[in-house]
Short mmCIF file of C-alpha atoms and ligand atoms in Angstrom, two decimals:
data_model
loop_
_atom_site.label_atom_id
_atom_site.label_comp_id
_atom_site.label_asym_id
_atom_site.label_seq_id
_atom_site.Cartn_x
_atom_site.Cartn_y
_atom_site.Cartn_z
CA MET J 1 84.68 3.49 -0.66
CA ALA J 2 81.50 2.10 -2.27
CA ARG J 3 80.63 0.19 0.87
CA LEU J 4 81.33 3.55 3.16
CA ALA J 5 79.06 5.91 0.50
CA SER J 6 76.39 2.91 1.06
CA GLN J 7 76.63 2.93 4.37
CA ALA J 8 76.61 6.70 4.72
CA LEU J 9 73.67 7.14 2.49
CA ARG J 10 71.99 4.59 4.39
CA TYR J 11 72.02 6.11 7.68
CA ALA J 12 71.25 9.35 6.02
CA ILE J 13 68.01 8.18 4.15
CA ASP J 14 66.78 6.27 7.47
CA ARG J 15 67.39 9.39 9.40
CA ILE J 16 65.22 11.55 6.77
CA ARG J 17 62.47 8.76 6.94
CA MET J 18 62.14 8.81 10.67
CA ASP J 19 58.92 10.46 11.67
CA PRO J 20 59.39 11.13 14.33
CA PRO J 21 63.11 11.16 14.97
CA PRO J 22 64.05 10.39 18.68
CA LEU J 23 64.36 13.31 20.20
CA ASP J 24 67.85 12.80 21.87
CA ALA J 25 69.98 14.33 24.25
CA PRO J 26 73.25 15.71 25.43
CA ILE J 27 75.51 13.35 27.45
CA PRO J 28 78.49 15.10 29.43
CA TYR J 29 82.08 15.71 28.31
CA GLN J 30 83.64 12.80 30.26
CA GLN J 31 80.62 10.04 29.31
CA MET J 32 81.17 11.45 25.70
CA LEU J 33 85.27 10.90 26.04
CA ALA J 34 84.64 7.35 27.21
CA GLU J 35 82.40 6.60 24.93
CA VAL J 36 84.33 8.22 21.96
CA GLY J 37 87.91 8.41 22.80
CA GLN J 38 90.30 9.86 20.43
CA THR J 39 89.04 9.91 16.90
CA VAL J 40 92.05 12.10 15.05
CA THR J 41 94.89 9.91 14.87
CA PRO J 42 97.64 9.75 12.47
CA SER J 43 96.60 6.58 10.69
CA GLY J 44 92.93 7.40 11.11
CA LEU J 45 90.09 5.09 11.89
CA GLY J 46 88.72 4.56 8.58
CA GLY J 47 85.62 5.56 7.48
CA VAL J 48 83.42 2.34 8.78
CA GLU J 49 84.59 2.93 12.29
CA ALA J 50 84.40 6.93 12.09
CA LEU J 51 80.88 6.16 10.61
CA ARG J 52 79.63 3.99 13.65
CA LEU J 53 81.13 6.46 16.50
CA PHE J 54 79.08 8.96 14.42
CA THR J 55 75.94 7.24 14.37
CA GLU J 56 75.78 5.04 17.67
CA VAL J 57 77.38 7.97 20.10
CA LEU J 58 78.03 11.22 18.65
CA ALA J 59 74.61 11.98 16.79
CA PRO J 60 72.27 10.52 19.43
CA ALA J 61 74.06 13.24 21.60
CA CYS J 62 72.33 15.93 19.22
CA ILE J 63 68.88 17.01 19.83
CA SER J 64 66.78 16.17 16.82
CA VAL J 65 65.49 19.95 15.93
CA ASP J 66 62.94 18.33 13.57
CA HIS J 67 61.39 16.51 16.46
CA PRO J 68 57.66 17.45 16.45
CA LYS J 69 57.87 18.23 20.45
CA PHE J 70 61.24 20.09 20.15
CA LEU J 71 59.58 23.54 20.79
CA SER J 72 62.20 25.23 21.90
CA PHE J 73 64.22 28.46 20.49
CA VAL J 74 63.30 28.52 17.09
CA PRO J 75 63.24 24.69 16.31
CA GLY J 76 63.73 23.65 12.04
CA ALA J 77 61.71 21.26 10.27
CA PRO J 78 63.51 20.85 6.83
CA THR J 79 61.34 18.91 4.34
CA GLU J 80 62.41 15.60 2.75
CA ALA J 81 63.47 17.48 -0.42
CA SER J 82 65.33 20.10 1.03
CA ILE J 83 67.45 17.55 2.76
CA ILE J 84 67.91 15.24 -0.23
CA PHE J 85 69.12 18.33 -2.32
CA ASP J 86 71.69 19.32 0.73
CA MET J 87 73.16 16.29 -0.05
CA VAL J 88 73.47 16.83 -3.68
CA VAL J 89 74.74 20.64 -2.86
CA SER J 90 77.74 19.06 -1.30
CA ALA J 91 77.98 16.24 -4.01
CA GLY J 92 78.19 18.84 -6.74
CA SER J 93 81.36 20.68 -5.63
CA ILE J 94 79.85 23.97 -6.94
CA TYR J 95 81.33 27.69 -6.03
CA THR J 96 78.21 30.04 -5.85
CA GLY J 97 80.36 33.32 -5.20
CA SER J 98 80.13 34.15 -8.57
CA TRP J 99 78.07 34.07 -11.90
CA LEU J 100 81.18 32.82 -13.82
CA GLU J 101 81.55 29.86 -11.81
CA GLY J 102 78.12 29.05 -10.10
CA ALA J 103 75.99 30.40 -12.90
CA GLY J 104 73.41 27.87 -12.91
CA ALA J 105 72.93 27.60 -8.84
CA VAL J 106 72.74 31.32 -8.81
CA PHE J 107 69.97 31.31 -11.11
CA ALA J 108 68.02 28.67 -9.31
CA GLU J 109 68.81 30.56 -5.79
CA ASN J 110 67.97 33.58 -7.43
CA GLN J 111 64.21 32.70 -8.25
CA ALA J 112 63.83 31.34 -4.79
CA LEU J 113 64.78 34.79 -3.80
CA ARG J 114 62.33 36.38 -6.36
CA TRP J 115 59.68 34.15 -5.00
CA ILE J 116 60.64 35.92 -1.12
CA ALA J 117 60.88 39.22 -2.99
CA ASP J 118 57.26 39.03 -4.27
CA LEU J 119 56.00 37.96 -1.11
CA ALA J 120 57.06 40.98 0.52
CA ARG J 121 55.99 43.15 -2.91
CA PHE J 122 59.72 44.24 -3.37
CA PRO J 123 60.34 46.07 -6.52
CA GLU J 124 62.40 44.83 -9.53
CA SER J 125 65.08 45.96 -8.50
CA ALA J 126 65.22 44.19 -5.73
CA GLY J 127 68.01 41.22 -5.41
CA GLY J 128 70.26 39.27 -2.74
CA VAL J 129 71.59 36.41 -1.80
CA PHE J 130 71.57 33.64 0.77
CA VAL J 131 74.17 33.74 3.70
CA SER J 132 74.35 31.35 7.02
CA GLY J 133 72.16 32.96 9.00
CA GLY J 134 69.85 35.72 10.34
CA THR J 135 73.21 36.87 12.43
CA ALA J 136 75.36 37.28 8.98
CA GLY J 137 72.10 38.86 7.31
CA ASN J 138 71.59 42.04 9.73
CA LEU J 139 75.18 42.69 9.66
CA SER J 140 75.37 42.60 5.95
CA ALA J 141 72.65 44.80 5.45
CA LEU J 142 73.57 47.24 8.47
CA ILE J 143 77.23 47.26 6.68
CA ALA J 144 75.24 48.43 3.39
CA ALA J 145 73.07 50.79 5.06
CA ARG J 146 76.23 52.48 6.92
CA HIS J 147 77.78 52.58 3.66
CA ARG J 148 74.94 54.75 1.66
CA TRP J 149 74.90 57.27 4.30
CA ARG J 150 78.64 57.91 3.95
CA GLU J 151 78.20 57.74 0.21
CA ARG J 152 75.47 60.07 0.15
CA ALA J 153 77.45 62.59 2.66
CA GLU J 154 80.62 62.80 0.25
CA GLY J 155 83.11 62.43 2.54
CA ARG J 156 81.68 64.25 5.64
CA HIS J 157 80.93 61.30 7.41
CA ASP J 158 83.79 59.22 6.67
CA ARG J 159 84.96 59.42 10.09
CA THR J 160 81.90 59.80 11.87
CA ARG J 161 80.81 56.96 13.99
CA GLY J 162 77.20 55.74 12.87
CA LEU J 163 74.32 55.58 15.55
CA MET J 164 71.44 52.91 14.20
CA MET J 165 67.88 52.45 16.07
CA ALA J 166 66.03 49.53 17.10
CA SER J 167 63.41 48.45 19.60
CA SER J 168 64.32 47.01 23.20
CA GLY J 169 62.49 43.77 21.27
CA ALA J 170 65.03 43.47 18.53
CA HIS J 171 67.12 40.15 18.20
CA SER J 172 70.92 40.02 19.91
CA SER J 173 72.48 39.75 16.58
CA VAL J 174 71.40 43.68 15.83
CA LYS J 175 73.41 44.84 18.96
CA GLN J 176 76.24 42.32 17.82
CA ALA J 177 76.21 43.91 14.60
CA ALA J 178 76.47 47.42 16.50
CA ARG J 179 79.60 46.71 18.13
CA ALA J 180 80.96 44.66 14.99
CA MET J 181 80.70 47.51 13.44
CA ASP J 182 81.59 50.02 16.25
CA ALA J 183 78.42 51.97 15.73
CA ASP J 184 76.32 53.19 18.76
CA ILE J 185 72.82 52.11 19.08
CA VAL J 186 69.87 53.87 20.44
CA VAL J 187 67.07 51.72 21.94
CA VAL J 188 63.40 52.69 21.49
CA PRO J 189 61.40 51.51 24.08
CA ALA J 190 58.99 48.45 22.77
CA ASP J 191 55.57 48.78 24.14
CA GLU J 192 54.06 46.31 27.08
CA LYS J 193 53.30 43.72 23.67
CA GLY J 194 57.07 43.94 22.68
CA ARG J 195 56.32 46.01 19.62
CA LEU J 196 58.17 49.06 18.19
CA ASN J 197 55.31 51.45 18.02
CA ILE J 198 55.44 55.22 16.26
CA GLY J 199 54.83 57.16 19.67
CA ALA J 200 58.14 55.76 21.24
CA LEU J 201 60.01 55.78 18.23
CA GLU J 202 58.92 59.78 17.39
CA SER J 203 59.67 60.58 20.73
CA THR J 204 63.12 58.94 20.75
CA MET J 205 63.77 60.62 17.73
CA SER J 206 63.06 63.87 18.79
CA ALA J 207 65.24 63.32 22.05
CA LEU J 208 67.93 63.19 19.54
CA ASP J 209 70.36 66.48 19.19
CA ALA J 210 71.29 67.71 15.58
CA ALA J 211 74.77 65.62 15.67
CA ASP J 212 73.15 62.57 16.33
CA ARG J 213 70.19 62.78 13.85
CA ASP J 214 73.37 63.27 11.44
CA ARG J 215 74.88 60.23 12.21
CA LEU J 216 71.65 58.10 12.32
CA PHE J 217 71.75 55.57 9.36
CA ALA J 218 69.53 53.10 10.01
CA ILE J 219 66.22 52.15 11.68
CA VAL J 220 65.78 48.23 12.78
CA ALA J 221 62.24 46.72 12.81
CA THR J 222 61.47 43.03 13.95
CA SER J 223 58.65 41.31 12.12
CA GLY J 224 58.60 38.27 14.56
CA THR J 225 60.71 38.92 17.68
CA THR J 226 62.01 35.75 18.75
CA ASN J 227 60.82 35.64 22.45
CA LEU J 228 57.12 36.77 21.20
CA GLY J 229 56.66 36.30 18.00
CA VAL J 230 55.23 39.99 17.96
CA VAL J 231 55.73 42.12 14.78
CA ASP J 232 56.92 45.88 14.72
CA ASP J 233 54.34 48.36 12.98
CA LEU J 234 56.42 48.45 9.88
CA SER J 235 54.32 50.95 8.05
CA ALA J 236 54.94 53.21 10.73
CA VAL J 237 58.59 52.51 10.91
CA ALA J 238 58.71 53.09 7.39
CA ASP J 239 57.12 56.64 7.81
CA VAL J 240 59.64 57.90 10.01
CA ALA J 241 62.52 56.16 8.17
CA THR J 242 61.32 57.90 5.04
CA ALA J 243 60.67 61.24 6.82
CA HIS J 244 64.41 61.43 8.32
CA GLY J 245 66.06 59.75 5.01
CA VAL J 246 67.37 56.88 6.42
CA TRP J 247 67.78 53.12 5.84
CA PHE J 248 64.72 50.78 6.80
CA HIS J 249 65.96 47.27 7.90
CA VAL J 250 63.68 44.75 8.57
CA ASP J 251 64.92 41.51 10.35
CA GLY J 252 62.33 38.62 9.90
CA ALA J 253 64.47 35.86 10.42
CA TYR J 254 62.16 33.81 12.11
CA GLY J 255 58.92 35.57 11.27
CA ALA J 256 59.22 36.83 7.66
CA ALA J 257 58.50 33.40 6.52
CA ALA J 258 54.74 34.02 7.48
CA LEU J 259 54.63 36.33 4.39
CA CYS J 260 53.38 33.42 2.36
CA ALA J 261 50.47 32.85 5.22
CA PRO J 262 47.21 35.20 4.21
CA SER J 263 45.88 34.63 7.22
CA VAL J 264 48.56 37.08 8.83
CA ARG J 265 49.78 38.85 5.72
CA HIS J 266 48.35 42.13 6.97
CA LEU J 267 50.89 42.33 10.09
CA PHE J 268 53.77 42.94 7.20
CA ASP J 269 52.22 45.89 5.60
CA GLY J 270 54.70 48.40 5.69
CA ILE J 271 57.67 45.66 4.58
CA GLU J 272 57.57 46.75 0.86
CA ARG J 273 58.89 50.10 2.09
CA ALA J 274 62.15 48.52 3.58
CA ASP J 275 65.66 48.95 1.90
CA SER J 276 66.52 45.52 3.24
CA PHE J 277 65.28 42.63 5.19
CA ILE J 278 65.94 38.98 6.50
CA VAL J 279 64.08 35.69 6.71
CA ASP J 280 65.58 32.22 7.20
CA PRO J 281 64.60 29.34 5.49
CA HIS J 282 66.62 27.11 8.26
CA LYS J 283 63.79 28.23 10.80
CA TRP J 284 60.08 28.42 9.48
CA LEU J 285 60.53 27.82 5.79
CA PHE J 286 61.35 24.17 5.97
CA GLY J 287 64.94 24.26 5.12
CA PRO J 288 68.21 22.79 6.60
CA TYR J 289 70.66 24.47 8.29
CA ASP J 290 72.52 27.09 7.41
CA SER J 291 70.28 29.78 5.49
CA CYS J 292 69.32 33.23 5.78
CA ALA J 293 67.63 34.70 2.42
CA LEU J 294 68.75 38.80 2.72
CA LEU J 295 67.01 40.99 -0.04
CA TYR J 296 67.83 44.60 -0.52
CA ARG J 297 65.40 47.29 -2.20
CA ASN J 298 68.29 48.11 -4.50
CA ILE J 299 70.67 45.39 -4.94
CA HIS J 300 73.53 47.94 -5.86
CA ASP J 301 73.41 49.17 -1.95
CA GLY J 302 74.48 45.58 -1.28
CA ARG J 303 77.32 45.58 -4.41
CA ARG J 304 78.94 49.21 -3.46
CA ALA J 305 79.23 48.42 0.09
CA HIS J 306 80.72 44.89 -0.15
CA THR J 307 82.73 44.21 -3.50
CA GLN J 308 85.71 42.92 -2.76
CA HIS J 309 88.61 44.13 -4.64
CA ALA J 310 91.79 41.93 -5.20
CA GLU J 311 94.16 41.25 -8.43
CA TYR J 312 93.09 37.62 -8.59
CA LEU J 313 89.55 38.79 -8.35
CA ASP J 314 89.07 41.61 -10.61
CA VAL J 315 88.74 39.27 -13.44
CA LEU J 316 85.22 38.68 -11.93
CA HIS J 317 84.07 42.15 -11.82
CA GLY J 318 84.77 43.71 -15.70
CA GLU J 319 80.67 43.41 -16.20
CA GLN J 320 79.78 43.94 -12.49
CA ASP J 321 77.99 47.56 -12.64
CA GLU J 322 74.52 49.18 -12.61
CA THR J 323 73.77 48.20 -16.30
CA ARG J 324 74.15 44.16 -14.97
CA PRO J 325 70.73 42.45 -14.15
CA TRP J 326 70.58 41.70 -10.52
CA MET J 327 70.12 38.00 -11.46
CA GLU J 328 73.68 37.87 -12.78
CA MET J 329 75.31 39.79 -10.40
CA ASN J 330 77.93 38.03 -8.33
CA PRO J 331 76.53 36.53 -5.01
CA ALA J 332 79.97 37.27 -2.93
CA ASP J 333 79.48 41.00 -4.04
CA VAL J 334 76.44 41.61 -1.73
CA ALA J 335 77.15 40.52 1.75
CA HIS J 336 80.44 39.88 3.84
CA HIS J 337 81.38 37.10 2.77
CA LEU J 338 83.35 35.58 -0.34
CA SER J 339 83.41 32.22 -0.84
CA ARG J 340 80.18 30.46 -0.16
CA ARG J 341 77.84 27.29 -0.60
CA ALA J 342 75.29 27.27 -2.94
CA ARG J 343 73.18 27.55 0.82
CA GLY J 344 69.84 28.50 -1.16
CA LEU J 345 69.43 25.46 -3.14
CA PRO J 346 67.94 23.17 -0.94
CA LEU J 347 64.58 25.74 -0.38
CA TRP J 348 64.69 25.85 -4.31
CA PHE J 349 64.85 22.78 -4.60
CA SER J 350 62.08 22.07 -2.05
CA LEU J 351 60.21 25.08 -3.60
CA ALA J 352 60.51 23.74 -7.43
CA THR J 353 59.11 20.04 -6.15
CA HIS J 354 56.50 21.03 -4.09
CA GLY J 355 55.18 24.10 -5.20
CA SER J 356 54.55 27.46 -3.53
CA ASP J 357 51.14 26.54 -2.38
CA ALA J 358 52.24 23.72 -0.19
CA TYR J 359 54.14 26.05 1.78
CA THR J 360 51.18 28.52 2.38
CA ALA J 361 49.35 25.53 3.38
CA ALA J 362 52.28 24.27 5.79
CA MET J 363 52.91 27.65 7.26
CA GLU J 364 48.79 28.16 8.06
CA LYS J 365 48.72 24.37 9.27
CA THR J 366 51.76 25.94 11.83
CA LEU J 367 49.44 28.55 12.62
CA ASP J 368 46.47 26.46 13.47
CA THR J 369 48.18 24.26 15.72
CA THR J 370 49.21 27.77 17.50
CA ARG J 371 45.74 28.89 17.58
CA PHE J 372 44.75 25.34 19.02
CA GLY J 373 47.67 25.60 21.88
CA ALA J 374 46.06 29.43 22.72
CA GLU J 375 42.73 27.94 23.21
CA GLU J 376 44.19 24.44 25.26
CA ILE J 377 46.38 27.24 27.46
CA ARG J 378 43.34 29.35 28.10
CA ARG J 379 40.69 26.86 29.23
CA ARG J 380 43.23 25.22 31.59
CA PRO J 381 43.16 26.84 34.74
CA TYR J 382 46.88 25.96 36.24
CA LEU J 383 48.38 27.87 33.12
CA GLU J 384 47.51 31.35 31.74
CA LEU J 385 48.16 32.65 28.24
CA LEU J 386 50.53 35.80 28.74
CA LEU J 387 49.89 37.57 24.87
CA GLU J 388 47.69 36.44 22.15
CA PRO J 389 49.94 34.93 19.77
CA ASP J 390 50.82 37.34 16.34
CA LEU J 391 52.41 34.52 14.92
CA SER J 392 53.31 30.74 15.88
CA ILE J 393 54.80 31.45 19.42
CA LEU J 394 52.75 30.72 22.61
CA VAL J 395 54.14 32.10 25.88
CA PHE J 396 52.28 31.12 28.87
CA ARG J 397 52.83 30.86 32.81
CA ARG J 398 52.31 27.67 35.14
CA VAL J 399 50.42 29.06 38.20
CA GLY J 400 52.69 28.70 41.20
CA TRP J 401 55.59 27.15 39.56
CA THR J 402 59.08 28.39 40.99
CA PRO J 403 61.77 29.12 38.43
CA GLU J 404 63.44 25.65 39.66
CA GLN J 405 60.07 23.72 39.13
CA TYR J 406 60.00 24.99 35.51
CA GLN J 407 63.77 23.65 35.20
CA ARG J 408 62.63 20.22 36.72
CA TRP J 409 60.07 19.96 34.68
CA SER J 410 61.92 20.78 31.40
CA ASP J 411 64.78 18.30 32.31
CA ALA J 412 62.69 15.39 33.09
CA GLN J 413 60.64 16.15 29.59
CA LEU J 414 64.27 16.31 27.45
CA HIS J 415 65.40 13.46 29.48
CA SER J 416 62.35 11.05 28.91
CA GLY J 417 62.46 11.87 25.26
CA GLN J 418 59.07 13.53 25.72
CA SER J 419 59.94 16.89 24.25
CA PHE J 420 62.18 19.86 24.46
CA VAL J 421 60.80 23.06 26.07
CA VAL J 422 62.99 25.16 28.05
CA PRO J 423 62.21 27.86 30.06
CA SER J 424 61.74 31.48 29.26
CA SER J 425 61.70 34.56 30.59
CA TRP J 426 58.99 37.60 30.22
CA ASN J 427 59.37 41.13 32.16
CA GLY J 428 61.44 39.30 34.28
CA GLU J 429 59.44 36.25 35.26
CA THR J 430 60.41 32.62 34.51
CA VAL J 431 57.56 31.32 31.87
CA LEU J 432 57.23 28.71 28.99
CA ARG J 433 57.55 29.41 25.61
CA PHE J 434 56.39 27.16 22.49
CA CYS J 435 57.90 27.75 19.23
CA ILE J 436 55.55 25.94 16.27
CA VAL J 437 57.51 26.03 13.15
CA ASN J 438 56.59 22.38 12.11
CA PRO J 439 53.69 21.19 10.25
CA ARG J 440 53.97 17.74 11.99
CA THR J 441 53.48 19.28 15.51
CA THR J 442 50.06 18.10 15.98
CA ASN J 443 47.46 19.27 18.17
CA ALA J 444 47.62 16.08 20.55
CA HIS J 445 51.30 16.79 20.79
CA LEU J 446 50.67 20.23 22.59
CA VAL J 447 48.01 18.18 24.46
CA GLU J 448 50.66 15.80 25.72
CA ILE J 449 52.81 18.68 26.87
CA LEU J 450 50.66 20.71 28.70
CA ASP J 451 48.91 17.72 30.18
CA SER J 452 51.95 16.66 31.59
CA MET J 453 52.26 20.51 33.43
CA GLU J 454 49.32 19.73 35.32
CA GLU J 455 51.45 17.70 38.34
CA ASP J 456 54.02 19.43 40.11
CA PRO J 457 57.53 17.90 38.84
CA ALA J 458 59.06 15.67 41.36
C1 PLP U 1 67.15 33.94 14.81
C2 PLP U 1 67.09 35.31 14.92
C3 PLP U 1 68.13 35.65 14.51
C4 PLP U 1 69.56 35.25 14.49
O1 PLP U 1 69.60 34.34 13.14
P1 PLP U 1 70.74 32.95 12.93
O2 PLP U 1 70.29 32.29 11.65
O3 PLP U 1 70.49 32.25 14.39
O4 PLP U 1 71.88 33.80 12.90
C5 PLP U 1 68.25 37.06 13.99
N1 PLP U 1 66.90 37.45 14.18
C6 PLP U 1 65.64 37.40 14.56
C7 PLP U 1 64.64 37.80 14.83
C8 PLP U 1 66.01 35.71 14.98
O5 PLP U 1 64.77 34.99 15.45
#
């Protein structure tokens, strides 16, 4: 056991220290099978051999999301402190569904949540929980929204199918939440920038008949769309939600991390009026997978919707009511989950270690890199910037390339270990997209990638 532990820890420490790590790339299933073989056997391989297979074959077949030239999707850039602490969380065997069992960890997680709540200027009544990701966070918030709507209707809507409103730029997980909840969704057309604007929202609203308006329980805005990084007009959405008495949810899974960046903070004005919002530390808040901070303006909205009752659980609920300070509430009670890992602790430890000013500095660094990238794209005749970046996403065209050429260039970059930039699409056209969340992504890295696009791919 000691030998295995030291080998596993050695691998972990070496991996944490790599700067940069190798990009790595997937290999086909048949090749993987040939190299790894059957690993689950009646007598076991032994830990040393299983670890060898992982470090030599399996791990190199996984792309390193923290590589500074991984700019596809939304990469990750966990701090060393957060990764080290993720290992500590595993070693600690802590259950953080309840204050009774996990008080110390819940206390620390809640200080990290309060930092996020303060960035959004949420009131003292606010509170929340860390869930697995933005998909789980959006679903939990929208379930709470529907629950409050039904409570307020005092039985009139217990069997009414709910309706929510979201822009065409909303993330797929919002539509997925509607499907999971068997609710309807009205899509508000986004403007040409991909933003939910007040005009479209009001005309969609006035096109609803009285019955539909009665079953509307939430309006969802996005603060940082995933493809374009565009922030909806949150104040305008808040006005409409307030006027109609419906729940206002902000999906900030990617973008709300930039609440801590003074240079873009104004884009988020109005988030303080939301009933709930989410942000993923595993995206742009320098934490490891998997973690999403879900915040409610009034934590009891979450608690009433999500608390599970069972004979073996009711001992936990004795004092869980409106009089209890939210900081002592059971994290299990405010989202669609029960057992949970203390997945907020890596963020907490990193924040406690470095201080929140370091987060602001790292965030501004990624925004500066993005602004530099925008300039570089603009000054190259073979590229066209399609949108001024609000946050840290650049969307641009390589003049003259076909979709096949984009794909060939992208594949060659990945398989030569250079970069991971997959084609995206914009108004139906194949384009390129950089998402910059890693403070170790430098101006020089962007120049290398942009230079490689001057020639047509082989
Ligand atoms: C990534 C993302 C999600 C989904 O988050 P996961 O953590 O991948 O579940 C939801 N909304 C937005 C805007 C996102 O960028």
